[in-house]
Coordinates of C-alpha atoms in Angstrom, one line a residue:
Q1 CA 90.3 107.4 103.3
V2 CA 93.1 105.2 104.4
Q3 CA 92.4 103.2 107.5
L4 CA 94.7 101.0 109.5
V5 CA 93.5 98.5 112.2
E6 CA 95.8 96.7 114.5
S7 CA 95.1 93.5 116.3
G8 CA 96.9 90.8 118.2
G9 CA 98.1 92.6 121.3
G10 CA 97.7 91.2 124.8
S11 CA 99.2 90.3 128.1
V12 CA 102.0 87.6 128.1
Q13 CA 104.8 86.3 130.2
A14 CA 108.4 87.1 129.5
G15 CA 109.9 84.8 126.9
S16 CA 106.6 84.6 125.0
S17 CA 105.8 85.4 121.4
L18 CA 103.1 87.5 119.8
R19 CA 102.1 88.3 116.3
L20 CA 100.5 91.6 115.6
S21 CA 98.4 92.2 112.5
C22 CA 97.5 95.4 110.7
T23 CA 94.8 95.5 108.1
F24 CA 95.0 98.3 105.5
S25 CA 92.0 99.7 103.6
G26 CA 90.9 102.7 101.6
S27 CA 93.6 102.9 99.0
T28 CA 96.1 100.8 97.0
V29 CA 98.2 99.1 99.7
G30 CA 101.2 98.6 97.3
S31 CA 101.5 102.4 97.0
Y32 CA 102.5 102.6 100.7
Y33 CA 105.4 101.4 102.7
M34 CA 104.3 100.2 106.1
G35 CA 105.9 100.4 109.5
W36 CA 105.5 99.3 113.1
F37 CA 106.1 101.6 116.1
R38 CA 105.6 101.5 119.8
Q39 CA 105.2 104.0 122.6
A40 CA 105.6 103.3 126.3
P41 CA 104.3 105.8 128.9
G42 CA 106.5 108.8 129.2
K43 CA 108.7 107.8 126.2
E44 CA 108.9 108.9 122.5
R45 CA 107.4 106.8 119.8
E46 CA 110.0 104.3 118.6
G47 CA 110.3 102.9 115.1
L48 CA 110.6 99.1 115.1
A49 CA 110.3 97.8 111.6
C50 CA 109.2 98.7 108.1
V51 CA 108.5 97.1 104.8
S52 CA 108.5 98.6 101.3
G53 CA 105.4 98.9 99.1
N54 CA 106.3 95.9 97.1
G55 CA 107.5 93.9 100.1
G56 CA 111.0 93.6 98.7
N57 CA 112.8 95.6 101.3
T58 CA 112.6 95.7 105.1
D59 CA 114.4 97.4 107.9
I60 CA 114.5 96.5 111.5
A61 CA 115.6 98.7 114.4
G62 CA 118.7 97.6 116.2
S63 CA 116.9 97.5 119.5
V64 CA 114.7 94.6 118.3
A65 CA 116.7 93.0 115.6
G66 CA 116.9 89.3 116.0
R67 CA 113.6 89.1 117.9
F68 CA 111.1 91.0 115.7
T69 CA 110.3 90.3 112.1
I70 CA 108.0 92.3 109.7
S71 CA 106.1 90.8 106.8
R72 CA 103.3 91.8 104.5
D73 CA 100.6 89.9 102.6
A74 CA 99.4 92.0 99.7
A75 CA 96.5 89.7 99.0
K76 CA 95.2 90.3 102.5
N77 CA 96.1 94.0 102.6
S78 CA 97.9 93.1 105.8
V79 CA 101.2 93.7 107.6
F80 CA 102.5 91.6 110.5
L81 CA 104.9 92.0 113.3
Q82 CA 106.2 88.7 114.7
M83 CA 107.7 89.3 118.1
E84 CA 109.8 86.6 119.9
N85 CA 111.3 86.4 123.4
L86 CA 109.3 89.3 124.7
Q87 CA 110.6 91.1 127.7
P88 CA 108.9 93.5 130.2
E89 CA 110.6 96.4 128.5
D90 CA 108.7 95.6 125.3
S91 CA 105.5 96.6 127.0
A92 CA 103.9 99.5 125.1
V93 CA 101.2 100.5 122.7
Y94 CA 102.1 99.2 119.3
Y95 CA 101.1 101.2 116.2
C96 CA 100.9 100.4 112.5
A97 CA 101.5 103.2 110.0
A98 CA 101.5 103.8 106.3
G99 CA 103.7 106.3 104.4
R100 CA 104.4 107.3 100.8
N101 CA 107.3 109.7 100.5
G102 CA 109.8 109.1 103.3
W103 CA 111.3 105.6 102.7
V104 CA 114.8 106.7 102.0
N105 CA 115.4 108.9 105.1
H106 CA 112.5 108.5 107.4
R107 CA 111.3 104.9 107.2
L108 CA 111.9 104.2 110.9
R109 CA 110.8 107.7 112.1
P110 CA 107.2 108.8 112.9
T111 CA 107.7 111.8 110.5
G112 CA 107.9 109.4 107.6
Y113 CA 104.3 108.2 107.9
D114 CA 101.0 109.7 106.9
Y115 CA 98.4 107.4 108.4
W116 CA 98.3 105.6 111.8
G117 CA 96.2 102.9 113.4
Q118 CA 94.7 103.3 116.8
G119 CA 97.2 101.1 118.5
T120 CA 97.2 97.8 120.3
Q121 CA 98.5 97.2 123.9
V122 CA 101.2 94.7 124.6
T123 CA 102.0 94.0 128.2
V124 CA 104.8 91.6 129.2
S125 CA 105.1 90.5 132.8
S126 CA 108.2 89.0 134.4

């Protein structure tokens, strides 16, 4: 059974940085591409970044490009989201997800993912 556990969220001031971590277990991590999403109250879940199973390809949503970076460490079965210059509008619950069959057309869409973590809250105050 695949399990994803996020960590690293918290409350920060505008302009701060945070690094979110997601630990993968229950299967072969290299068989899955991994993504980060966020969801603010009353809004749809938004795809932020994703990385391919072998780590060779990444994609970043235009809304966070230049501020957010995704990486993965296969040895640690982990994926990371480095977030810079956080703003109040970045406040949301951040989710890690794993998928197998949707990289080409759905890698930044929730429909492209099969497994989800429980989420970690990020709150940015002005």
